[in-house]
mmCIF file of C-alpha atoms and ligand atoms in Angstrom:
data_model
loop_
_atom_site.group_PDB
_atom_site.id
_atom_site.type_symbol
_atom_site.label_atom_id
_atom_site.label_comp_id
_atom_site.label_asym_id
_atom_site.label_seq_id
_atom_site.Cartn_x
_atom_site.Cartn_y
_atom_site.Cartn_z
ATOM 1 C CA UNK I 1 -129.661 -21.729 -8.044
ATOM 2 C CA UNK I 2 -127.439 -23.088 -5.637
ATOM 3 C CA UNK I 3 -124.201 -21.572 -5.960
ATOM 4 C CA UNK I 4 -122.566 -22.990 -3.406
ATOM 5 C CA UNK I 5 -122.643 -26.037 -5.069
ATOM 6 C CA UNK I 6 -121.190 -24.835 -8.318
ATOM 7 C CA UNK I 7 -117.966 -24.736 -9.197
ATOM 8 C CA UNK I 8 -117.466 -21.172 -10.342
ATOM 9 C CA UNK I 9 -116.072 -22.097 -13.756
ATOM 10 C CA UNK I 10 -118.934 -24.061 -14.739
ATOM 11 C CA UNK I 11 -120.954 -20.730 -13.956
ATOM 12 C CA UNK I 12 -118.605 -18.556 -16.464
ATOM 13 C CA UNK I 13 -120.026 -17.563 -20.121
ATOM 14 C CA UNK I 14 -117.160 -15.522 -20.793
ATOM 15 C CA UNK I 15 -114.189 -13.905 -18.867
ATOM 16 C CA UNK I 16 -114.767 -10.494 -19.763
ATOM 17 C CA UNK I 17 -111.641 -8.818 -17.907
ATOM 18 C CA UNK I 18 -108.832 -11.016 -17.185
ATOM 19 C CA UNK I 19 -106.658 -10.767 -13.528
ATOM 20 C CA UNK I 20 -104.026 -8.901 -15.870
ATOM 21 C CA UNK I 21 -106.584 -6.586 -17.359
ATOM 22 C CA UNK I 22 -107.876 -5.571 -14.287
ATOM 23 C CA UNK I 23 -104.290 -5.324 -12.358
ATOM 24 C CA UNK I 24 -103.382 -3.489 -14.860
ATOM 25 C CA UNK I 25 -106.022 -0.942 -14.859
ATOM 26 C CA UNK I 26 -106.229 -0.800 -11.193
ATOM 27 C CA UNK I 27 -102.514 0.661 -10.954
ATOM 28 C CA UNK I 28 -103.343 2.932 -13.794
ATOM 29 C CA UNK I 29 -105.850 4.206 -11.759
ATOM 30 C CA UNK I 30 -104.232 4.180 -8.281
ATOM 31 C CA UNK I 31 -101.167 6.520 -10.450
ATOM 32 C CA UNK I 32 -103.659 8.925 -11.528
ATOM 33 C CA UNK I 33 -105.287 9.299 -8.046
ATOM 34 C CA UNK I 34 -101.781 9.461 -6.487
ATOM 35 C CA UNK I 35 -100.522 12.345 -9.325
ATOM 36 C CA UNK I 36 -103.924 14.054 -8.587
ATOM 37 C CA UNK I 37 -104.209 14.334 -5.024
ATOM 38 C CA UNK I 38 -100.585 14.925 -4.221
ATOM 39 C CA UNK I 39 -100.463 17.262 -1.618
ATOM 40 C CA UNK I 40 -104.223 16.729 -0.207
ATOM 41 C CA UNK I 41 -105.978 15.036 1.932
ATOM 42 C CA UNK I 42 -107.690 12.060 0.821
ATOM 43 C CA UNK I 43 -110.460 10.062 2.525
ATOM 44 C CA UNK I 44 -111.585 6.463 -0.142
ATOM 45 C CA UNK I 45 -115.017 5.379 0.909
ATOM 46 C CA UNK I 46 -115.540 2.357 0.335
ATOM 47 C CA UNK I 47 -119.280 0.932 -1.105
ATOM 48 C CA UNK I 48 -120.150 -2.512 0.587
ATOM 49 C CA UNK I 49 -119.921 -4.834 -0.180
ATOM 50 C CA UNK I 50 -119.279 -5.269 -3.966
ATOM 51 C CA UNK I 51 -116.995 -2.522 -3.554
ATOM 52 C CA UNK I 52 -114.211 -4.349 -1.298
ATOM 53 C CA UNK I 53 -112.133 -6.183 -3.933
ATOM 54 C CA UNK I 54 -111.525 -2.774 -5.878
ATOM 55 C CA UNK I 55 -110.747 -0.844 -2.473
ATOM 56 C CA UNK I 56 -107.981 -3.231 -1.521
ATOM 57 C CA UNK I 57 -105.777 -3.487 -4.788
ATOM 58 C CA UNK I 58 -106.413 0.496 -5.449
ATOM 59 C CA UNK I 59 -105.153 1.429 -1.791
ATOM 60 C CA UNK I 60 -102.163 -0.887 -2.610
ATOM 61 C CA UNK I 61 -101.486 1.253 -5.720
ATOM 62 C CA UNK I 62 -102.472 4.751 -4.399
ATOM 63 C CA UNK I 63 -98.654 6.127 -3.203
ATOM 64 C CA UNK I 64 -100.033 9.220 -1.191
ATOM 65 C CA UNK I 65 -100.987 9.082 2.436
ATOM 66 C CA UNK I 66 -104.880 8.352 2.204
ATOM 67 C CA UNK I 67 -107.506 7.532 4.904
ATOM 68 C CA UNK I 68 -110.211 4.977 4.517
ATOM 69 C CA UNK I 69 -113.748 4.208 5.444
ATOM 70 C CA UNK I 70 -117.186 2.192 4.495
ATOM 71 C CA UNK I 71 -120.770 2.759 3.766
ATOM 72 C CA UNK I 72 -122.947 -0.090 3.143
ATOM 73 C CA UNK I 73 -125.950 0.620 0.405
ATOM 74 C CA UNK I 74 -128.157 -1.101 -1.233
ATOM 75 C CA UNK I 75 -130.739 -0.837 -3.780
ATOM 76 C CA UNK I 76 -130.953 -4.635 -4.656
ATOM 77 C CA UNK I 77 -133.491 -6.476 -1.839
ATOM 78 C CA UNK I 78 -131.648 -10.293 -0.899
ATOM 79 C CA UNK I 79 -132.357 -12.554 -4.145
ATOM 80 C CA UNK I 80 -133.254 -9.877 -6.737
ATOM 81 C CA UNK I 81 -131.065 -8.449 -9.633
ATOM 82 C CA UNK I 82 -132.610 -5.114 -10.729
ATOM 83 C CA UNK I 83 -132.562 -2.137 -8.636
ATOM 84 C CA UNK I 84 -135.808 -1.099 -6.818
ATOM 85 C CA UNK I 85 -134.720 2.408 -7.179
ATOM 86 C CA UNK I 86 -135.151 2.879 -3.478
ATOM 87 C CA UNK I 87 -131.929 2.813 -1.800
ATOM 88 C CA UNK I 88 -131.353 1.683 1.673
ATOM 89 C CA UNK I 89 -128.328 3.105 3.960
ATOM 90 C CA UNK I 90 -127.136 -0.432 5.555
ATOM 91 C CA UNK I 91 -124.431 1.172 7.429
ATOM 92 C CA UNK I 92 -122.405 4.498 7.626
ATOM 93 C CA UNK I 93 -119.043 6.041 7.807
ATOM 94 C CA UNK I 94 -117.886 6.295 11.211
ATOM 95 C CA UNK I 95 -115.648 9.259 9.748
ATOM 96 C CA UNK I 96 -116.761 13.122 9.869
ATOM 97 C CA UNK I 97 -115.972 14.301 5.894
ATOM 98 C CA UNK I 98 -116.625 18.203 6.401
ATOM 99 C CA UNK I 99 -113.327 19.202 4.890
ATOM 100 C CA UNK I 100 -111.795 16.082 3.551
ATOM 101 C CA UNK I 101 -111.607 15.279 -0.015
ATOM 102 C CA UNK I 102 -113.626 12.255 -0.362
ATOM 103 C CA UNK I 103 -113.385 9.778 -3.401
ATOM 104 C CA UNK I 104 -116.286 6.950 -3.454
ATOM 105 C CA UNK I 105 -115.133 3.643 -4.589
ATOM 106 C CA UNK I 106 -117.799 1.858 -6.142
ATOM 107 C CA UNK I 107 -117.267 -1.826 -8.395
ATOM 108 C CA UNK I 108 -120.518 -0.497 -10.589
ATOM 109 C CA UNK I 109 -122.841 1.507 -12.050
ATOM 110 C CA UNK I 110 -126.046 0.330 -13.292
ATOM 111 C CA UNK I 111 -128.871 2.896 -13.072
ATOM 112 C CA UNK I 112 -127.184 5.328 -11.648
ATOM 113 C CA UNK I 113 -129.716 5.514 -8.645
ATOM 114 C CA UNK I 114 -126.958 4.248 -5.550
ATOM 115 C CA UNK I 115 -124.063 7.020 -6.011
ATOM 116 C CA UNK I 116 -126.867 9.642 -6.971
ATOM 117 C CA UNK I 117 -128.714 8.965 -3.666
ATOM 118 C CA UNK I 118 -124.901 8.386 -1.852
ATOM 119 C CA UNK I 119 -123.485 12.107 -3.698
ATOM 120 C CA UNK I 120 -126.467 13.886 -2.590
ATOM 121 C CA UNK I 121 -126.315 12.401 1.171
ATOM 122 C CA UNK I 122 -122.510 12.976 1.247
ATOM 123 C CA UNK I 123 -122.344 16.430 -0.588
ATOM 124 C CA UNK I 124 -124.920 17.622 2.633
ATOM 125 C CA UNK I 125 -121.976 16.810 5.371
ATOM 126 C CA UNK I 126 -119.962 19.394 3.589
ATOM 127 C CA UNK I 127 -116.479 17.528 2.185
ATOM 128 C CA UNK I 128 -113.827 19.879 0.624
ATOM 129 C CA UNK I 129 -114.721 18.175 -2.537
ATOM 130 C CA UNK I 130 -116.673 14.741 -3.908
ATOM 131 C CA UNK I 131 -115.357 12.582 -6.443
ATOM 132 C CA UNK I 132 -115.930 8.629 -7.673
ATOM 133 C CA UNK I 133 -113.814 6.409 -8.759
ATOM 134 C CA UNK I 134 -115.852 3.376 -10.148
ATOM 135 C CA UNK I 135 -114.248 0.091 -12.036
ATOM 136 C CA UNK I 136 -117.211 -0.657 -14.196
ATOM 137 C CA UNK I 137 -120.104 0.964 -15.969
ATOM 138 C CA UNK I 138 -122.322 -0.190 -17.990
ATOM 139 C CA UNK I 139 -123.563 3.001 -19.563
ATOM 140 C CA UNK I 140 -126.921 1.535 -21.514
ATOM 141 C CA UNK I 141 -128.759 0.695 -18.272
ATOM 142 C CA UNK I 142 -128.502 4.264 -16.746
ATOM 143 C CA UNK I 143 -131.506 6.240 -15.796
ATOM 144 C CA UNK I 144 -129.586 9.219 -13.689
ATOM 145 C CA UNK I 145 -126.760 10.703 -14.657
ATOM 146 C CA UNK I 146 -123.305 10.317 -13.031
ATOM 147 C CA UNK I 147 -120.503 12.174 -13.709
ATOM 148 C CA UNK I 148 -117.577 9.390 -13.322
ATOM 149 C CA UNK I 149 -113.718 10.986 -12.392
ATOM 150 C CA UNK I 150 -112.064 7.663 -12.817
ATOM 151 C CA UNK I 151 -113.396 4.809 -14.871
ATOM 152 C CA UNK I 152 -111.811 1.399 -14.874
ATOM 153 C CA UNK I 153 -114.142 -0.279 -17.859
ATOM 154 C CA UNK I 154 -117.286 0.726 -19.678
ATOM 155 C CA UNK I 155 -118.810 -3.261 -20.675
ATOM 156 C CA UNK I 156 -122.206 -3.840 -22.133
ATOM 157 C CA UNK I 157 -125.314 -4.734 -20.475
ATOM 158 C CA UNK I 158 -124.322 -8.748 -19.491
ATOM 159 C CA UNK I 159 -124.769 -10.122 -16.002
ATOM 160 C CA UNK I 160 -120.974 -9.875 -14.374
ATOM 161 C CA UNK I 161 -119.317 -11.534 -11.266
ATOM 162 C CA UNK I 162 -116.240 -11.903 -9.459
ATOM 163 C CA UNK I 163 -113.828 -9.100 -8.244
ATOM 164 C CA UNK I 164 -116.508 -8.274 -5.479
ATOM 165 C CA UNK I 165 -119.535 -8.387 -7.318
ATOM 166 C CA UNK I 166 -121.875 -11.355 -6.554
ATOM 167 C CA UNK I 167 -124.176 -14.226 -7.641
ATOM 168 C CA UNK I 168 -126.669 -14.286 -4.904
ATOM 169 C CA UNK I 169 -123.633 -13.076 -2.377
ATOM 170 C CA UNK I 170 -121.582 -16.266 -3.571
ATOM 171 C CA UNK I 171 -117.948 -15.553 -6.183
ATOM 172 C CA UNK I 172 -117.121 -12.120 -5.166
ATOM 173 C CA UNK I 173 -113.561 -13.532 -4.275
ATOM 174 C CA UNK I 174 -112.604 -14.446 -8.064
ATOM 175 C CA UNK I 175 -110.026 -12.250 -9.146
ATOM 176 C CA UNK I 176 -111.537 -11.898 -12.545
ATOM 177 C CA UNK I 177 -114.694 -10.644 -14.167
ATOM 178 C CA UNK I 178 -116.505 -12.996 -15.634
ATOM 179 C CA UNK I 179 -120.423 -12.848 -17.316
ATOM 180 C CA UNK I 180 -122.953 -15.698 -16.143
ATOM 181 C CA UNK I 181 -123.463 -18.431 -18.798
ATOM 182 C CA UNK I 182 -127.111 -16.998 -20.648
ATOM 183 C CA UNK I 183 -128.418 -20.594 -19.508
ATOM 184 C CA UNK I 184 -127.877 -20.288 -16.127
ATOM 185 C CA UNK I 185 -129.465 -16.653 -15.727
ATOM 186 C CA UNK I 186 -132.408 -16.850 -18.070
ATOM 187 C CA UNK I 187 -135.102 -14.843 -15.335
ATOM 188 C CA UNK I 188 -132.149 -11.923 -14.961
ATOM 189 C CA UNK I 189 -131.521 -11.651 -19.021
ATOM 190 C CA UNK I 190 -135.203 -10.887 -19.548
ATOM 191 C CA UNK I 191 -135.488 -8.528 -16.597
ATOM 192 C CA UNK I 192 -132.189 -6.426 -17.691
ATOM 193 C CA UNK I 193 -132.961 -6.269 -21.520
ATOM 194 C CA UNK I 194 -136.806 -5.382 -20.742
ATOM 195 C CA UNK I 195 -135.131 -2.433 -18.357
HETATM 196 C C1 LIG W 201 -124.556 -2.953 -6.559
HETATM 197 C C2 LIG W 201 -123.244 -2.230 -6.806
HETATM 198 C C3 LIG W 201 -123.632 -0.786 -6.717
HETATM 199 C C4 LIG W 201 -125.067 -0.761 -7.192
HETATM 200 C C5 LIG W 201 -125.134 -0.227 -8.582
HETATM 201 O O1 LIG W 201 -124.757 -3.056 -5.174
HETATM 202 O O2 LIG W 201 -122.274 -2.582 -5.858
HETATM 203 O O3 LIG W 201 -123.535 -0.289 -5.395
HETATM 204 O O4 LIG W 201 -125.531 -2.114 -7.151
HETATM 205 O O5 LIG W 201 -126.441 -0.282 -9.084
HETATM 206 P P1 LIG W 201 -127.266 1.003 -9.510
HETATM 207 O O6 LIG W 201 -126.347 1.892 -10.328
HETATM 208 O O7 LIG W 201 -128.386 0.433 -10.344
HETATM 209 O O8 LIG W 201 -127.773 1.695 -8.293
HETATM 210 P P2 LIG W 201 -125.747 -4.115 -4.516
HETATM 211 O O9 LIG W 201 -126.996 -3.382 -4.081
HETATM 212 O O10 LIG W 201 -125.939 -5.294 -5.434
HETATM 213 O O11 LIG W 201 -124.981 -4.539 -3.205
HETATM 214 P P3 LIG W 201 -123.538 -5.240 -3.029
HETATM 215 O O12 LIG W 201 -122.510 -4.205 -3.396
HETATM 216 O O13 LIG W 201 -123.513 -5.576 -1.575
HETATM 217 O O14 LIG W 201 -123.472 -6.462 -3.919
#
């Protein structure tokens, strides 16, 4: 598909969490963070690139003094929509985290298998402690468990886009999450509901 030639809405099944909705929730969130690390230290990193959108309104809402910084990851090879399981360190923090409190910003989880691999390589540079703050989940497609501090919205298993997360690295800008109309992602709904 050629999404560059689409116009985004023509690509939309459903809007599944509305500007609001997601505004909303993001200050919730960016309160919560702000109440719990009052006092501390706090380093967001940031998970290229789907995790950019989330990052930018959070920091916006998080009232503490906080530090920020990017890995790139991915478990996805260019063009295909299930995770290989084998993730790939694109590019790393340019910060030193021994002694910092750390909280990973992610937009999802899917299997599980990016912020296991990204916890365990994290946990070995020592931080003071290792949290993640992720907006979605969709909880029937995991096969590792992740233990999730703050969670913006648990949705089912539906191919989602917009608010940083991609079709074919085209829509992250939309400041909405919206699923892909069933027609236009017919190869992806077999893959996801066959696991
Ligand atoms: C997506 C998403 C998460 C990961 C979740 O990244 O941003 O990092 O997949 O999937 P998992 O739980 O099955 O591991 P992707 O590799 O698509 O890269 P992107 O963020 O650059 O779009």
């Amino acid at each position: 598909m050629n999404w560059q030639e689409q116009d985004w809405r023509d690509c939309v099944g459903e809007v599944l969490i509305s500007e609001q909705s997601l505004q909303a929730r993001v200050a919730e969130m960016g309160a919560q963070i702000s109440q719990d690390y009052a006092g501390q230290d706090l380093l967001l990193v940031c998970v290229l690139k789907g995790g950019v959108m989330f990052l930018t309104d959070l920091m916006r809402q998080i009232t503490i003094a906080h530090g920020i910084d990017f890995m790139a990851i991915s478990s996805y090879g260019a063009g295909v929509r299930k995770s290989s399981g084998v993730v790939r360190i694109l590019m790393d923090l340019s910060a030193n985290i021994a002694g910092r409190n750390v909280l990973i910003v992610e937009d999802i989880i899917d299997t599980g298998h990016t912020l296991d691999y990204l916890l365990n390589l994290l946990r070995t540079r020592g931080p003071a402690s290792l949290r993640v703050c992720c907006l979605l989940d969709k909880p029937s497609r995991r096969e590792v468990p992740i233990e999730v501090d703050y969670l913006g919205f648990s949705i089912p298993d539906k191919y989602v886009f917009g608010y940083g997360l991609d079709l074919d690295e085209y829509f992250r800008e939309l400041p909405l999450i919206a699923t892909l109309r069933p027609e236009l992602c017919a190869p992806f709904v077999r893959e996801s509901a066959e696991g």
